[in-house]
Amino acid sequence: MPRPPALPRSDWVLRSPASGAMERIEAWFQGPAYAMHRHDTYAIGRTLAGVQSFHYRRGRRDSLAGSTLVLHPDEAHDGQAGTDEGFRYRMVYVEPALIQDILGGSALPFLEGGITHDPAISAAAQALLQGVDDVVEPLEQSDALAQLAHALAAATGGPGTRRAKAKGDYQAARRARDYLQAHATRVVALDELEAATGRDRWSLSHDFRMFYGTSPYRYLTMRRLDAVRRLLLAGLSLADAAQDAGFADQSHMTRHFLKTFGITPGRWLQVMRHARPR
């Protein structure tokens, strides 16, 4: 059998436009990719070539071509090539709010290990992990999300079992999320969040993490970072993007960017602008 052509050696990332609280990427990295970081979405992935290695929940994981990755919101992880050949992968980032819309107030499904071979989860991931240039119709995306949510619930709650409703105030958490989203570019005081939700700050913090997988402040920070990435791709400077997104200054934004994405804003722009070899 002839050997397949060698994959390109330059790091690159392709990103699809965000669609319905989801973001899809395809990337290639030769060596180190991301430092330890955490974000407030599920990261659902598929290794396409090579060995995709990462540290997750106190251990190293090695994903081979065809394996499905499921990383829970707010769980720290990194990323690097497991061999000298590099690795190629696709990832879709799914906001927990989409899973909540389907499951209706259950605790977020948590899948141990970071890598799964569950056939239902793999099938749902396959439908979501299309190429970044592929058109995904709204109904197609909705069906795939529903399939993914129910597959995760079944895998973590037991096939055929009915997941009990979580003990918390889902509506208050949802009001908090909507309020934070609407006021992401300014400082939000605790008392105004309490007034907007009708829930005390400690109960609200517990509810928010249960239903959305992260804290209210982390959620607010992520919305600012989403704005930063859009502004940087539109050509704004780091300083202007930080200010427009609601950060105190550029260094404040850079610290949060690195902790969230495992890469500096400058390096992120570099790999985003590197065209994929055809």
Short mmCIF file of C-alpha atoms in Angstrom, two decimals:
data_model
loop_
_atom_site.label_atom_id
_atom_site.label_comp_id
_atom_site.label_asym_id
_atom_site.label_seq_id
_atom_site.Cartn_x
_atom_site.Cartn_y
_atom_site.Cartn_z
CA MET A 1 0.00 0.00 0.00
CA PRO A 2 1.37 3.46 -0.83
CA ARG A 3 1.99 5.71 2.14
CA PRO A 4 -0.35 8.71 2.50
CA PRO A 5 1.20 12.11 1.81
CA ALA A 6 2.88 13.76 4.76
CA LEU A 7 0.77 16.25 6.68
CA PRO A 8 1.88 19.90 6.72
CA ARG A 9 4.33 20.90 9.43
CA SER A 10 3.11 24.42 10.18
CA ASP A 11 0.59 24.94 12.99
CA TRP A 12 -2.79 26.28 11.91
CA VAL A 13 -6.36 26.69 13.15
CA LEU A 14 -9.48 27.17 11.04
CA ARG A 15 -12.60 28.47 12.74
CA SER A 16 -16.19 28.50 11.55
CA PRO A 17 -18.47 31.42 12.40
CA ALA A 18 -20.23 30.90 15.75
CA SER A 19 -23.67 29.40 15.22
CA GLY A 20 -26.30 29.03 17.93
CA ALA A 21 -23.89 29.20 20.88
CA MET A 22 -21.52 26.76 19.14
CA GLU A 23 -18.09 27.16 17.58
CA ARG A 24 -16.31 24.66 15.32
CA ILE A 25 -12.60 24.50 14.61
CA GLU A 26 -10.18 22.26 12.75
CA ALA A 27 -6.49 22.46 13.63
CA TRP A 28 -3.05 20.97 13.15
CA PHE A 29 -0.20 21.20 15.65
CA GLN A 30 3.28 19.78 15.38
CA GLY A 31 4.28 19.97 19.05
CA PRO A 32 2.91 21.90 22.03
CA ALA A 33 -0.49 23.40 21.29
CA TYR A 34 -2.09 24.78 24.46
CA ALA A 35 -0.99 25.35 28.03
CA MET A 36 -3.30 24.31 30.89
CA HIS A 37 -6.56 26.21 30.56
CA ARG A 38 -10.31 25.89 31.05
CA HIS A 39 -13.36 27.31 29.33
CA ASP A 40 -17.06 27.35 30.12
CA THR A 41 -18.26 25.11 27.28
CA TYR A 42 -18.27 21.43 26.53
CA ALA A 43 -15.44 20.61 24.13
CA ILE A 44 -16.50 17.75 21.86
CA GLY A 45 -13.75 16.58 19.54
CA ARG A 46 -12.50 14.00 17.10
CA THR A 47 -8.84 13.20 16.46
CA LEU A 48 -8.30 12.98 12.70
CA ALA A 49 -4.60 12.04 12.51
CA GLY A 50 -1.67 11.44 14.83
CA VAL A 51 -1.81 11.22 18.63
CA GLN A 52 -3.62 14.04 20.44
CA SER A 53 -2.30 14.13 24.01
CA PHE A 54 -3.61 16.18 26.90
CA HIS A 55 -3.65 16.26 30.68
CA TYR A 56 -7.13 16.10 32.18
CA ARG A 57 -8.35 15.31 35.69
CA ARG A 58 -5.02 14.24 37.18
CA GLY A 59 -3.84 12.11 34.28
CA ARG A 60 -2.51 12.11 30.73
CA ARG A 61 -4.85 11.07 27.94
CA ASP A 62 -3.82 9.98 24.43
CA SER A 63 -6.46 10.17 21.73
CA LEU A 64 -5.87 8.25 18.50
CA ALA A 65 -7.43 8.86 15.10
CA GLY A 66 -11.17 8.22 15.29
CA SER A 67 -11.46 8.70 19.05
CA THR A 68 -14.09 11.05 20.47
CA LEU A 69 -13.22 13.62 23.13
CA VAL A 70 -15.71 14.98 25.67
CA LEU A 71 -14.27 17.63 28.00
CA HIS A 72 -16.58 19.04 30.66
CA PRO A 73 -16.99 22.80 31.18
CA ASP A 74 -14.48 24.40 33.55
CA GLU A 75 -12.20 21.33 33.70
CA ALA A 76 -8.52 22.22 33.24
CA HIS A 77 -6.70 20.62 30.31
CA ASP A 78 -3.84 21.29 27.90
CA GLY A 79 -2.92 19.92 24.47
CA GLN A 80 0.12 18.70 22.57
CA ALA A 81 1.26 16.21 19.95
CA GLY A 82 1.85 12.77 21.42
CA THR A 83 4.45 11.93 18.76
CA ASP A 84 6.85 13.80 16.50
CA GLU A 85 4.39 13.46 13.60
CA GLY A 86 1.96 16.01 15.06
CA PHE A 87 -1.81 15.73 15.25
CA ARG A 88 -4.91 16.99 13.47
CA TYR A 89 -8.34 17.30 15.02
CA ARG A 90 -11.77 18.90 14.93
CA MET A 91 -13.56 20.36 17.93
CA VAL A 92 -16.97 21.85 18.56
CA TYR A 93 -17.55 24.00 21.64
CA VAL A 94 -21.10 23.67 22.95
CA GLU A 95 -22.51 26.07 25.53
CA PRO A 96 -24.12 24.26 28.49
CA ALA A 97 -27.23 26.41 27.95
CA LEU A 98 -27.94 24.40 24.79
CA ILE A 99 -27.75 21.14 26.74
CA GLN A 100 -30.01 22.63 29.43
CA ASP A 101 -32.60 23.66 26.84
CA ILE A 102 -32.85 19.99 25.88
CA LEU A 103 -32.59 18.32 29.31
CA GLY A 104 -34.68 20.97 31.06
CA GLY A 105 -32.93 21.61 34.35
CA SER A 106 -31.00 18.40 35.06
CA ALA A 107 -27.47 18.61 36.41
CA LEU A 108 -25.03 18.80 33.52
CA PRO A 109 -23.90 15.32 32.39
CA PHE A 110 -20.32 14.66 33.46
CA LEU A 111 -18.38 12.01 31.56
CA GLU A 112 -15.19 10.79 33.22
CA GLY A 113 -11.95 10.31 31.35
CA GLY A 114 -12.13 12.82 28.52
CA ILE A 115 -12.13 10.13 25.77
CA THR A 116 -15.09 7.91 24.93
CA HIS A 117 -15.94 5.13 22.52
CA ASP A 118 -19.65 5.19 23.35
CA PRO A 119 -21.34 4.64 19.96
CA ALA A 120 -24.25 7.04 20.60
CA ILE A 121 -21.94 9.86 21.69
CA SER A 122 -19.59 9.18 18.77
CA ALA A 123 -22.49 9.29 16.29
CA ALA A 124 -23.79 12.58 17.71
CA ALA A 125 -20.28 14.04 17.65
CA GLN A 126 -19.82 12.98 14.04
CA ALA A 127 -22.92 14.94 13.03
CA LEU A 128 -21.60 18.08 14.77
CA LEU A 129 -17.95 17.75 13.74
CA GLN A 130 -18.29 18.53 10.09
CA GLY A 131 -15.67 20.57 8.27
CA VAL A 132 -15.52 24.25 9.12
CA ASP A 133 -16.39 25.08 5.50
CA ASP A 134 -19.40 22.74 5.45
CA VAL A 135 -22.88 24.22 5.70
CA VAL A 136 -24.79 22.88 8.70
CA GLU A 137 -28.50 23.63 8.46
CA PRO A 138 -30.31 24.78 11.63
CA LEU A 139 -32.50 21.67 11.88
CA GLU A 140 -29.49 19.43 11.28
CA GLN A 141 -27.61 21.13 14.10
CA SER A 142 -30.64 20.97 16.40
CA ASP A 143 -31.11 17.26 15.80
CA ALA A 144 -27.43 16.55 16.43
CA LEU A 145 -27.46 18.58 19.66
CA ALA A 146 -30.49 16.71 20.94
CA GLN A 147 -28.80 13.42 20.09
CA LEU A 148 -25.66 14.51 21.91
CA ALA A 149 -27.49 15.73 25.03
CA HIS A 150 -29.48 12.52 25.40
CA ALA A 151 -26.45 10.34 24.67
CA LEU A 152 -24.43 12.14 27.37
CA ALA A 153 -27.32 11.83 29.83
CA ALA A 154 -27.67 8.12 29.12
CA ALA A 155 -23.93 7.48 29.41
CA THR A 156 -23.67 9.28 32.75
CA GLY A 157 -27.04 8.40 34.27
CA GLY A 158 -27.44 4.85 33.03
CA PRO A 159 -29.18 3.70 29.84
CA GLY A 160 -32.93 3.72 30.16
CA THR A 161 -32.93 5.57 33.48
CA ARG A 162 -34.72 8.83 34.11
CA ARG A 163 -32.37 11.50 35.43
CA ALA A 164 -33.66 13.18 38.56
CA LYS A 165 -34.10 16.93 38.50
CA ALA A 166 -31.21 18.73 40.13
CA LYS A 167 -31.80 20.38 43.51
CA GLY A 168 -31.46 24.02 42.63
CA ASP A 169 -33.29 26.97 41.12
CA TYR A 170 -32.88 26.58 37.39
CA GLN A 171 -34.97 29.63 36.53
CA ALA A 172 -32.86 31.87 38.79
CA ALA A 173 -29.68 30.55 37.18
CA ARG A 174 -31.16 31.20 33.76
CA ARG A 175 -32.12 34.77 34.70
CA ALA A 176 -28.56 35.31 35.94
CA ARG A 177 -27.14 34.02 32.67
CA ASP A 178 -29.37 36.32 30.62
CA TYR A 179 -28.46 39.31 32.81
CA LEU A 180 -24.73 38.65 32.60
CA GLN A 181 -24.92 38.23 28.86
CA ALA A 182 -26.71 41.56 28.51
CA HIS A 183 -24.20 43.44 30.72
CA ALA A 184 -20.95 41.64 29.92
CA THR A 185 -18.93 44.74 29.04
CA ARG A 186 -19.27 46.41 32.45
CA VAL A 187 -18.73 45.51 36.09
CA VAL A 188 -21.77 43.69 37.51
CA ALA A 189 -22.27 44.07 41.26
CA LEU A 190 -23.41 41.15 43.38
CA ASP A 191 -26.41 42.99 44.79
CA GLU A 192 -27.76 43.85 41.34
CA LEU A 193 -27.43 40.22 40.26
CA GLU A 194 -29.33 39.20 43.40
CA ALA A 195 -32.04 41.76 42.58
CA ALA A 196 -32.28 40.55 38.97
CA THR A 197 -32.65 36.90 39.95
CA GLY A 198 -34.41 36.95 43.33
CA ARG A 199 -31.74 34.60 44.69
CA ASP A 200 -29.02 35.25 47.27
CA ARG A 201 -25.45 35.26 45.95
CA TRP A 202 -24.34 31.99 47.58
CA SER A 203 -27.34 29.96 46.40
CA LEU A 204 -27.07 31.55 42.98
CA SER A 205 -23.39 30.64 42.67
CA HIS A 206 -24.23 27.01 43.53
CA ASP A 207 -27.14 26.91 41.06
CA PHE A 208 -25.17 28.52 38.25
CA ARG A 209 -22.35 25.99 38.52
CA MET A 210 -24.79 23.08 38.69
CA PHE A 211 -26.72 24.06 35.58
CA TYR A 212 -24.06 25.84 33.50
CA GLY A 213 -20.85 24.22 34.68
CA THR A 214 -19.04 27.37 35.82
CA SER A 215 -19.31 30.40 38.11
CA PRO A 216 -21.17 33.63 37.25
CA TYR A 217 -17.90 35.58 37.09
CA ARG A 218 -16.25 33.01 34.82
CA TYR A 219 -19.29 33.16 32.56
CA LEU A 220 -19.06 36.97 32.42
CA THR A 221 -15.33 36.78 31.65
CA MET A 222 -15.92 34.29 28.84
CA ARG A 223 -18.44 36.56 27.16
CA ARG A 224 -15.83 39.34 27.24
CA LEU A 225 -13.24 37.01 25.75
CA ASP A 226 -15.67 36.01 23.00
CA ALA A 227 -15.93 39.72 22.18
CA VAL A 228 -12.13 40.09 22.24
CA ARG A 229 -11.68 37.32 19.68
CA ARG A 230 -14.27 38.86 17.37
CA LEU A 231 -12.64 42.28 17.67
CA LEU A 232 -9.13 40.97 17.08
CA LEU A 233 -10.23 39.15 13.94
CA ALA A 234 -11.86 42.39 12.81
CA GLY A 235 -8.47 44.12 13.06
CA LEU A 236 -8.56 45.95 16.39
CA SER A 237 -5.40 46.20 18.47
CA LEU A 238 -5.04 44.18 21.67
CA ALA A 239 -5.48 47.31 23.77
CA ASP A 240 -8.60 48.49 21.95
CA ALA A 241 -10.17 45.03 21.94
CA ALA A 242 -9.58 44.71 25.69
CA GLN A 243 -11.15 48.09 26.39
CA ASP A 244 -14.17 47.57 24.13
CA ALA A 245 -14.86 44.14 25.65
CA GLY A 246 -14.92 45.49 29.20
CA PHE A 247 -11.51 44.52 30.59
CA ALA A 248 -9.57 46.93 32.80
CA ASP A 249 -6.64 46.97 30.38
CA GLN A 250 -4.68 44.85 27.90
CA SER A 251 -2.69 42.93 30.54
CA HIS A 252 -5.90 42.09 32.41
CA MET A 253 -7.39 40.68 29.21
CA THR A 254 -4.21 38.80 28.28
CA ARG A 255 -4.06 37.03 31.65
CA HIS A 256 -7.64 35.81 31.27
CA PHE A 257 -7.11 34.88 27.61
CA LEU A 258 -4.15 32.66 28.44
CA LYS A 259 -5.93 31.00 31.39
CA THR A 260 -9.01 30.33 29.25
CA PHE A 261 -7.56 29.25 25.91
CA GLY A 262 -4.06 28.11 26.87
CA ILE A 263 -2.48 30.45 24.32
CA THR A 264 -1.66 34.17 24.24
CA PRO A 265 -3.81 36.52 22.12
CA GLY A 266 -0.86 37.19 19.80
CA ARG A 267 -0.15 33.49 19.26
CA TRP A 268 -3.87 32.83 18.76
CA LEU A 269 -4.01 35.44 16.01
CA GLN A 270 -0.90 33.94 14.41
CA VAL A 271 -2.35 30.42 14.09
CA MET A 272 -5.79 31.75 13.09
CA ARG A 273 -4.25 33.69 10.22
CA HIS A 274 -2.10 30.80 9.02
CA ALA A 275 -3.93 29.38 6.00
CA ARG A 276 -4.45 25.64 5.90
CA PRO A 277 -2.38 24.04 3.13
CA ARG A 278 -4.63 22.73 0.34
#
